[in-house]
Coordinates of C-alpha atoms in Angstrom, one line a residue:
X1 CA -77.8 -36.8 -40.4
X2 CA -74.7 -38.8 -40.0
X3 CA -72.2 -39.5 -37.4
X4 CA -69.8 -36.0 -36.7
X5 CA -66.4 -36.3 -35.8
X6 CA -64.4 -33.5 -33.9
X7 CA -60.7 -34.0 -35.3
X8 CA -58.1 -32.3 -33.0
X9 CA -54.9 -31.6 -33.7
X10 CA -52.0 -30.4 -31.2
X11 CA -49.4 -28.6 -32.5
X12 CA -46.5 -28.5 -30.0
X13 CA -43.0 -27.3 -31.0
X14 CA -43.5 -27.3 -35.0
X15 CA -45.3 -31.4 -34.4
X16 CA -48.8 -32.5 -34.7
X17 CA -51.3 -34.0 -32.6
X18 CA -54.7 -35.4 -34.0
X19 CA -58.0 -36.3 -32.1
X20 CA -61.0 -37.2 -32.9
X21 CA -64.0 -35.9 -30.8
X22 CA -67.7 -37.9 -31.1
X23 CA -70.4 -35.1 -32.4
X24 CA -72.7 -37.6 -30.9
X25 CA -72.0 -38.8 -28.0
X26 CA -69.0 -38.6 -25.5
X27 CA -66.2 -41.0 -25.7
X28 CA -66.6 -41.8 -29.2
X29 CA -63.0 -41.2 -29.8
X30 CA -60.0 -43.4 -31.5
X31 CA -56.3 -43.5 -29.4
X32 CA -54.5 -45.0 -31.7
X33 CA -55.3 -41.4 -34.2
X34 CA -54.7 -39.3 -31.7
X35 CA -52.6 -36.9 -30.1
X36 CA -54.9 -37.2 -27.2
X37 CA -54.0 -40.3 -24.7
X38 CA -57.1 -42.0 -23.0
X39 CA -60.8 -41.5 -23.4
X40 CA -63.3 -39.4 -21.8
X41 CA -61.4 -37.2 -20.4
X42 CA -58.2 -37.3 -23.3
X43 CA -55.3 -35.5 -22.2
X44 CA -53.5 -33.4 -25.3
X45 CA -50.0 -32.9 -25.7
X46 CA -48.1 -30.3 -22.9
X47 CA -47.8 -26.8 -23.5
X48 CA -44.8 -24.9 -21.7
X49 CA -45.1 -21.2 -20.1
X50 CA -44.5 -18.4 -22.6
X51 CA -43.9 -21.4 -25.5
X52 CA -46.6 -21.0 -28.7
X53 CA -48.9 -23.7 -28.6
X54 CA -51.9 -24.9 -31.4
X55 CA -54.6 -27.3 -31.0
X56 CA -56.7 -27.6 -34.7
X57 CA -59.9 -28.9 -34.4
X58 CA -61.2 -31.1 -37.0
X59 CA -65.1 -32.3 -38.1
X60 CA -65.1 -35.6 -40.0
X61 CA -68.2 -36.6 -41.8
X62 CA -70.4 -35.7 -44.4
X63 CA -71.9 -32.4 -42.9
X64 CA -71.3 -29.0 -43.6
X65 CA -68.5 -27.7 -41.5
X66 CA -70.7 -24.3 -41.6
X67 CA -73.0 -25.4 -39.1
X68 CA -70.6 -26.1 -36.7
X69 CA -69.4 -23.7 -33.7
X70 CA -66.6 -24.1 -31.5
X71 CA -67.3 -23.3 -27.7
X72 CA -65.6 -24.0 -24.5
X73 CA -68.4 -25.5 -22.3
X74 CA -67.1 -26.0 -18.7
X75 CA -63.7 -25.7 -17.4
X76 CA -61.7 -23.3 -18.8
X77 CA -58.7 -23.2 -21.4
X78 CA -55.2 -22.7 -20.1
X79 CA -54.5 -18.7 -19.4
X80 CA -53.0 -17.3 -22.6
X81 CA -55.0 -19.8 -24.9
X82 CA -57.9 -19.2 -26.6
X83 CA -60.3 -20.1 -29.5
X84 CA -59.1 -18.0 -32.7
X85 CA -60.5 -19.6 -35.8
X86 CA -64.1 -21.3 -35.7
X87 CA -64.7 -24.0 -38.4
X88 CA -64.4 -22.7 -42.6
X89 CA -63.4 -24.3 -45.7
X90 CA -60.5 -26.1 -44.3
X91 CA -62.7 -27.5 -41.7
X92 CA -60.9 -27.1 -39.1
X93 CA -61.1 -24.8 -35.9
X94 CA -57.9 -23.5 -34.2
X95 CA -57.2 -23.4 -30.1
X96 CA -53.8 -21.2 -30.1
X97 CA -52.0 -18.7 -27.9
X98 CA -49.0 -18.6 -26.0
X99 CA -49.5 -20.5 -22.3
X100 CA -49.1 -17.7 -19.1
X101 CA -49.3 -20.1 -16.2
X102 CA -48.5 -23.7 -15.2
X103 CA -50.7 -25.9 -14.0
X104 CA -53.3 -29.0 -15.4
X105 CA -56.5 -27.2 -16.8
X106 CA -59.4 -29.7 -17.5
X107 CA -62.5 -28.6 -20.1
X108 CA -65.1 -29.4 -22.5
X109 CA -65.3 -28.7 -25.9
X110 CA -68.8 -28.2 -27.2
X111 CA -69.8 -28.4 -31.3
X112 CA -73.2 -26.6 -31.7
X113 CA -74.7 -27.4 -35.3
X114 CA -77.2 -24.8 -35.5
X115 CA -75.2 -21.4 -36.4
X116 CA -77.0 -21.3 -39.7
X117 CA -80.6 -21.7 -41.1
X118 CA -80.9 -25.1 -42.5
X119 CA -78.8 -26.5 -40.2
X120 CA -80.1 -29.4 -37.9
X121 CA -79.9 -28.5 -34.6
X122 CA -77.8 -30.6 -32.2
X123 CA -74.7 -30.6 -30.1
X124 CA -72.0 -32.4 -28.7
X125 CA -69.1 -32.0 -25.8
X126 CA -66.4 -33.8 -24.6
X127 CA -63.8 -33.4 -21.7
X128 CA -60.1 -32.8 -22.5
X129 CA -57.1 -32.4 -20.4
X130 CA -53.8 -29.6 -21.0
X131 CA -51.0 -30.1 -19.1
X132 CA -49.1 -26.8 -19.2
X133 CA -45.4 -27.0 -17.6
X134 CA -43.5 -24.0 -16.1
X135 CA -41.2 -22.0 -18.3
X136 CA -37.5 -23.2 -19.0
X137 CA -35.2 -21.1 -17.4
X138 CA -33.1 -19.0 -19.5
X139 CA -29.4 -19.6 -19.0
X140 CA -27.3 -16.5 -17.9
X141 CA -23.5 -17.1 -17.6
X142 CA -21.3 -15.4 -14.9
X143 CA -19.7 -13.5 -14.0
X144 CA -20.4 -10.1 -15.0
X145 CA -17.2 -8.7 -15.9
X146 CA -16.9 -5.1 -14.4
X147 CA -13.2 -5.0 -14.4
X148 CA -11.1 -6.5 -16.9
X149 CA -8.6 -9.2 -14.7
X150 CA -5.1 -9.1 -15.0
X151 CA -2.5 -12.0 -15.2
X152 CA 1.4 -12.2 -15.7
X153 CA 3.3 -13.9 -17.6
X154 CA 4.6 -17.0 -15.9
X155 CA 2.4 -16.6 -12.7
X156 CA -0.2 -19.2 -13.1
X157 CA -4.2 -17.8 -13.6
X158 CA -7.7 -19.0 -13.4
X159 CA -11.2 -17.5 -13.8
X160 CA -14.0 -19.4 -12.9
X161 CA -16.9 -19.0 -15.3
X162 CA -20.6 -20.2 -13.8
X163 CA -24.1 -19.8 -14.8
X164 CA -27.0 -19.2 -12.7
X165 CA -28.1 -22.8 -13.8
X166 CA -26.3 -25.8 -12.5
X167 CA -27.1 -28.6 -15.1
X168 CA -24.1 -29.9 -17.4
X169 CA -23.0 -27.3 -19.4
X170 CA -20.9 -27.7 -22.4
X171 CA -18.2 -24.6 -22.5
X172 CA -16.2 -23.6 -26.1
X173 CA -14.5 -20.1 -27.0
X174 CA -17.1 -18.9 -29.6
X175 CA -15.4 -16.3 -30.9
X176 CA -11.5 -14.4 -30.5
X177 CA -8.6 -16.3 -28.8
X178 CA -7.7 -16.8 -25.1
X179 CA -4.6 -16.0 -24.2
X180 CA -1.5 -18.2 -25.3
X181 CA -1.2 -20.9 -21.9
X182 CA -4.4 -20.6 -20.8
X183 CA -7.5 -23.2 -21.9
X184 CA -10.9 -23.4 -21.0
X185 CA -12.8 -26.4 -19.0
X186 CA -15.4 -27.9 -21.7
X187 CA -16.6 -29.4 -18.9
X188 CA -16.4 -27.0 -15.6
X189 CA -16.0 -24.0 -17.6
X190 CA -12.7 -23.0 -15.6
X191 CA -10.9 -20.0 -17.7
X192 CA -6.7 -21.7 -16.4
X193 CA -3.2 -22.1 -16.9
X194 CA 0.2 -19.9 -17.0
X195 CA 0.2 -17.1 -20.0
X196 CA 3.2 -17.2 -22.1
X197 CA 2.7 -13.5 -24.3
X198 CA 1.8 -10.1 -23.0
X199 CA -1.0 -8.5 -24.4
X200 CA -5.1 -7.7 -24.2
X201 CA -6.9 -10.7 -25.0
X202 CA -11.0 -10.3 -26.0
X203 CA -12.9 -13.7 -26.9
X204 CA -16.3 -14.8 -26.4
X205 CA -17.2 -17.9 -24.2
X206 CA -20.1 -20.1 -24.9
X207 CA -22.1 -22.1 -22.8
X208 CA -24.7 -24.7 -24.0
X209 CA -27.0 -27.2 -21.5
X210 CA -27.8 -30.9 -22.6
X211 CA -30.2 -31.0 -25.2
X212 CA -34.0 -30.2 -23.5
X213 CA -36.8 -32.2 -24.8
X214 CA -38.9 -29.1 -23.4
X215 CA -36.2 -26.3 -25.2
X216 CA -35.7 -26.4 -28.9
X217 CA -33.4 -25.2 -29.9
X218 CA -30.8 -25.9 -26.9
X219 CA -30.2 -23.2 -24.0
X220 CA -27.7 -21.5 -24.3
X221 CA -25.7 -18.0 -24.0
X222 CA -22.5 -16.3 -24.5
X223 CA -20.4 -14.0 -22.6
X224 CA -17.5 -11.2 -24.3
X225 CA -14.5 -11.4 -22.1
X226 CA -11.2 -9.6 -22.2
X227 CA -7.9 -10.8 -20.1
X228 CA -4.9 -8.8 -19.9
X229 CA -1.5 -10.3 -19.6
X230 CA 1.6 -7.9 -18.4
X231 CA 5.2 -8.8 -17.9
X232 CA 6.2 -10.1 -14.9
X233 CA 7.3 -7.6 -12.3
X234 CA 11.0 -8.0 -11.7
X235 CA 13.0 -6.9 -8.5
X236 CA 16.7 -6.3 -9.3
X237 CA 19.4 -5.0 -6.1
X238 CA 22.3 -3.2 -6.4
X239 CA 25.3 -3.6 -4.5
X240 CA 25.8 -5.4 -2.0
X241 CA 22.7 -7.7 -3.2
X242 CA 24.1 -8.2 -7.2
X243 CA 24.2 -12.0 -6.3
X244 CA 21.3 -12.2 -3.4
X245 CA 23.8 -12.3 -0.8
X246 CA 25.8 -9.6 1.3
X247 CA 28.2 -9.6 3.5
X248 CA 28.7 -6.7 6.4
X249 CA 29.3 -5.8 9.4
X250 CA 28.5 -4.9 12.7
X251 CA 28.3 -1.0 12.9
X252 CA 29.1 0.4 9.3
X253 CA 26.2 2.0 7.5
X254 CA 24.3 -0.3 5.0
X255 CA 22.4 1.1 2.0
X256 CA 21.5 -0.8 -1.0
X257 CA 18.1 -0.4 -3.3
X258 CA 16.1 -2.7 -4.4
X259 CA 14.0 -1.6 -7.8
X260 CA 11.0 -3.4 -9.2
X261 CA 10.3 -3.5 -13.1
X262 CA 7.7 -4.4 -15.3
X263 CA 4.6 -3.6 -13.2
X264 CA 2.4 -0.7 -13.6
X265 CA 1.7 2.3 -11.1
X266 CA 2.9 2.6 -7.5
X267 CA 5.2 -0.2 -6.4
X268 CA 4.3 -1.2 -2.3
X269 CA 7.5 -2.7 -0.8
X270 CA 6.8 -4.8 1.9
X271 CA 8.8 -7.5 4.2
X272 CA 7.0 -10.8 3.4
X273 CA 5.2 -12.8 5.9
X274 CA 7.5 -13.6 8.9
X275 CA 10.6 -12.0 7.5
X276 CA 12.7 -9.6 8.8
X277 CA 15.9 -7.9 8.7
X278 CA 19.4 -7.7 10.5
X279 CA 18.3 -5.6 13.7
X280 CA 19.3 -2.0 12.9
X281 CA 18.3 -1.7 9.2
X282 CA 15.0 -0.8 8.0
X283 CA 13.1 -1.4 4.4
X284 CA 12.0 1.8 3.2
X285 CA 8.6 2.8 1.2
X286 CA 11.2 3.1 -1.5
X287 CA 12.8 -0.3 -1.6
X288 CA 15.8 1.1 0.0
X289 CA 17.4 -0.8 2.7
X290 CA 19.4 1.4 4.9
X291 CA 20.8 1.4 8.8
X292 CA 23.7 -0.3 10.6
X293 CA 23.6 -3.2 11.9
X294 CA 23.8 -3.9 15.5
X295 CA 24.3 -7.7 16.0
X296 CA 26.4 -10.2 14.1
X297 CA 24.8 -12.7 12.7
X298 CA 23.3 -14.7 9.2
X299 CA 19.9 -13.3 8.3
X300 CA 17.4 -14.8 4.8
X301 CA 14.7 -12.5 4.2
X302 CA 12.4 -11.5 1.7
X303 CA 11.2 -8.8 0.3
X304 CA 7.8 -8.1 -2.0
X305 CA 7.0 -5.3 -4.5
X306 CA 3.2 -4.9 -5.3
X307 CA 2.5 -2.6 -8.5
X308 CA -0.9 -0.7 -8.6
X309 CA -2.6 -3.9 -10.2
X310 CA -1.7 -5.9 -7.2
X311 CA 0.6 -7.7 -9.6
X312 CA 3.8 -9.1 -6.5
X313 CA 7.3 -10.1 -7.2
X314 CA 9.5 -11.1 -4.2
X315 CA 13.1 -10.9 -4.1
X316 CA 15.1 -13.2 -1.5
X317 CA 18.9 -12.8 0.1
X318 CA 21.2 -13.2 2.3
X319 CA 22.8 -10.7 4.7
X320 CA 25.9 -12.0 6.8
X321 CA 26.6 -9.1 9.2
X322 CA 30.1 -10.1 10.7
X323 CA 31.2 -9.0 14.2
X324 CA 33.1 -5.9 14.6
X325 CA 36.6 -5.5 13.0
X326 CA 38.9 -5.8 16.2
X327 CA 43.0 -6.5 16.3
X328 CA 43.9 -9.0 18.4
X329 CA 45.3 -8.3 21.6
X330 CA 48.3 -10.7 22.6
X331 CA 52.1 -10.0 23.6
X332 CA 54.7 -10.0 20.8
X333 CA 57.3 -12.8 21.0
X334 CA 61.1 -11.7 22.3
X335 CA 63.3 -11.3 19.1
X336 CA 67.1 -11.6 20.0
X337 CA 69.8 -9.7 17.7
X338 CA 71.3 -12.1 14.5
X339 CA 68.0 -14.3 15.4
X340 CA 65.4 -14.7 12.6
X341 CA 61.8 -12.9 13.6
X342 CA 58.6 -13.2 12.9
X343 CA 55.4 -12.6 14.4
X344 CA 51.9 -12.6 12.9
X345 CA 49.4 -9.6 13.7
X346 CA 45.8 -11.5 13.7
X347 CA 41.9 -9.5 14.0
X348 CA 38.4 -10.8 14.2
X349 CA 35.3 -9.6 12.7
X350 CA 35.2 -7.3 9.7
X351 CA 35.2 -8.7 6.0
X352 CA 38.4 -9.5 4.3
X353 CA 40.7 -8.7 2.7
X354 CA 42.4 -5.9 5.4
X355 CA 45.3 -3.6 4.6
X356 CA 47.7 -3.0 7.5
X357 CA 49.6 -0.3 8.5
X358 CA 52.5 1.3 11.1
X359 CA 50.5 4.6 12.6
X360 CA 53.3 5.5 15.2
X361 CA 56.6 3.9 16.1
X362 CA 60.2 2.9 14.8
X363 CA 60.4 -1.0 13.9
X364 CA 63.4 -2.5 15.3
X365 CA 66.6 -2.2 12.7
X366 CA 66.3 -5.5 10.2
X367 CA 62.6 -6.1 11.0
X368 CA 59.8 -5.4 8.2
X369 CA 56.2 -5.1 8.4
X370 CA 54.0 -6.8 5.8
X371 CA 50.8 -5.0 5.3
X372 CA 48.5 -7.3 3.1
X373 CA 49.4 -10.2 5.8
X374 CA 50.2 -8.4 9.2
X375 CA 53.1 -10.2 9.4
X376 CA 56.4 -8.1 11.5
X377 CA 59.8 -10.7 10.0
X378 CA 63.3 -10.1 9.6
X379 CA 66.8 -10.0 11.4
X380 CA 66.9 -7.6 14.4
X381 CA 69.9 -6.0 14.6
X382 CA 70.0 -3.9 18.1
X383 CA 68.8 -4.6 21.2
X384 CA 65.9 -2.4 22.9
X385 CA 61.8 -1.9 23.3
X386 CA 60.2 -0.8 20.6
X387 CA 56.3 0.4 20.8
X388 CA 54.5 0.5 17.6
X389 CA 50.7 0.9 16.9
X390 CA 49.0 -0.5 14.2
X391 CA 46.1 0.2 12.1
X392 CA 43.7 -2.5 10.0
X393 CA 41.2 -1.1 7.4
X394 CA 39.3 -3.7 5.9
X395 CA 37.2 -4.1 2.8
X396 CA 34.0 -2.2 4.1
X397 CA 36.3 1.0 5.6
X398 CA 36.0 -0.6 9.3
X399 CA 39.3 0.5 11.7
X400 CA 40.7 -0.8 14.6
X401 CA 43.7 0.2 16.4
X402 CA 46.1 -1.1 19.0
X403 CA 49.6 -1.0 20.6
X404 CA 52.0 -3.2 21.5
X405 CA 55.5 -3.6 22.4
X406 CA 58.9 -5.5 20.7
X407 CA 61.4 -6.4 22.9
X408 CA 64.9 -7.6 21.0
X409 CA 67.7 -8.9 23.7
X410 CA 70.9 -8.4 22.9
X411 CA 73.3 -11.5 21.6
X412 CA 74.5 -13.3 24.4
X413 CA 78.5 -12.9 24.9
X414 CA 80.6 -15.0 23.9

């Protein structure tokens, strides 16, 4: 009987492996054929965990392949694989099955020729080595979306994507549109930018790793996203805050309301961080600002509105609470009969402009009393005292009130 060849074949990932395995003797084999590196023992092409994998094995020669049975001598195969097609027609036995642990599993292969009558009686085995690598992790990206984030328009926004793999990933928008100012990393897979157009955005990100020599086709996996973009939340004032900056004073009641538009739910108010208000008013749940003010002085706050998304909008001003409106105490100059007059009634505090007015009291014959300037002028024409009290209202509804006294002296005699 001649010479029998074993011919094995690996099949790993759709490519094929041959070797050839001596019937005779051990070591009879041929590298540059095979799949199979080295001699006696040959290691054959790497399996991977939970990947298919095929070894054919192949007799060469001039005997009938029907005398020939396949058997695993010592060692054992790789858990998962196992012998499932002895030698036929196509001469050729098949080693197949889908690997279930990692590891390097060393075994002989044993050809027995005497399965039928007629057949000569002989055997041969060989050693062989099947490296079998763990499983490629499947990529998962992150995160898991269990509530649907919200931006604003003109407030910038990011959303960090991540996988639970950390190898270079390449990131695209498989599917849908994000929303208009925002992009996505290709690179660090950072969802950013400042949206432009309100509206419920759904898209699909993708996320691919470098190409696997152990993974065919690529790893890869996809995530359905949705991003909401709402107006921005808008705080407008009424008076006195229709230009961001008031002016009162000391003592007369403030209110003014601040409303927020644009948000949804509840709005929060709130005095930012390390602002406060003119000591004696008070920002209400409401956004009312109400009280009077108890010390003059120029106060910048801020104030915040929160909606029931969490969505904020601040609104700054200015409050300039003057001192209170007072007339100014000082002693009237002496007018003289024929003489020209004129003296000027002065306050401090208050806001301008201030109306005056005579509450009790003649004015001396020929004298006048201005009341936009305060200002007592004319011609006096009889000697005497005169006591007068004033009264200045000014813009806000703030009075004072005081008394004085003119004295006109007669002409001197000629």
């Amino acid at each position: 009987m001649s010479l029998k060849r074993l011919l094995l074949t690996a099949v790993v990932a759709l490519a094929a492996a041959v070797v050839f395995v001596p019937v005779a003797s051990a070591g009879d084999f041929d590298p540059p054929r095979m799949g199979c590196t080295g001699d006696d023992p040959a290691t054959c092409p790497a399996g991977q965990v939970g990947k298919p994998y095929s070894l054919s094995v192949r007799l060469v020669g001039d005997q009938d392949t029907g005398c020939a049975v396949l058997s695993v001598g010592s060692g054992s195969l790789p858990p998962g694989l196992s012998i499932t097609q002895q030698f036929n027609e196509t001469n050729a036995a098949i080693i197949s099955g889908t690997p279930t642990a990692a590891g390097t599993y060393s075994f002989y292969l044993t050809v027995d020729y005497n399965a039928a009558p007629g057949c000569l009686k002989s055997s041969s085995d060989n050693q062989f080595i099947i490296q079998i690598n763990p499983e490629v992790p499947r990529l998962v990206l992150q995160p898991e979306q269990s509530a649907v984030p919200i931006s604003t328009i003109g407030r910038p926004f990011a959303l960090q994507m991540t996988s639970n793999l950390a190898d270079p990933k390449t990131w695209t928008v498989a599917a849908g549109q994000l929303p208009p100012g925002l992009s996505l990393g290709a690179s660090d897979g950072l969802i950013s930018g400042t949206p432009t157009t309100a509206g419920t955005y759904s898209f699909t990100v993708s996320a691919a790793l470098s190409p696997d020599p152990l993974a065919s086709p690529p790893r890869s996996d996809t995530k359905a996203l949705q991003i909401v973009v709402r107006p921005a939340v808008v705080i407008s004032a009424s008076e006195p805050f229709v230009v961001g900056r008031a002016k009162w004073e000391v003592g007369v009641p403030f209110d003014a309301t601040l409303e927020a538009t644009g948000g949804n739910g509840v709005y929060t108010w709130a005095l930012a961080t390390g602002s406060t208000l003119p000591t004696g008013l008070a920002l209400g749940t409401d956004g009312t600002i109400t009280g009077r003010p108890r010390a003059a002085g120029i106060t910048r706050f801020s104030v915040t509105a929160t909606d029931g998304e969490g969505r904020v909008a601040t609104y700054r001003g200015t409050l300039n609470i003057a001192a209170k409106l007072a007339i100014v105490v000082r002693p009237l100059p002496v007018g003289k009969v024929g003489k020209r007059y004129q003296a000027r009634l002065r306050t401090t505090g208050g806001v301008a402009p201030v109306a005056w007015r005579i509450k009790t009291g003649p004015l001396p014959r020929g004298v006048r009393f201005d009341r936009m300037l305060g200002v007592l002028a004319g011609t006096p024409t009889r000697a005497g005292r005169y006591r007068i009290t004033v009264k200045v209202t000014d813009e806000l509804g703030a009075k004072s009130t005081k008394s004085f006294t003119i004295v006109v002296r007669a002409a001197p005699k000629r």
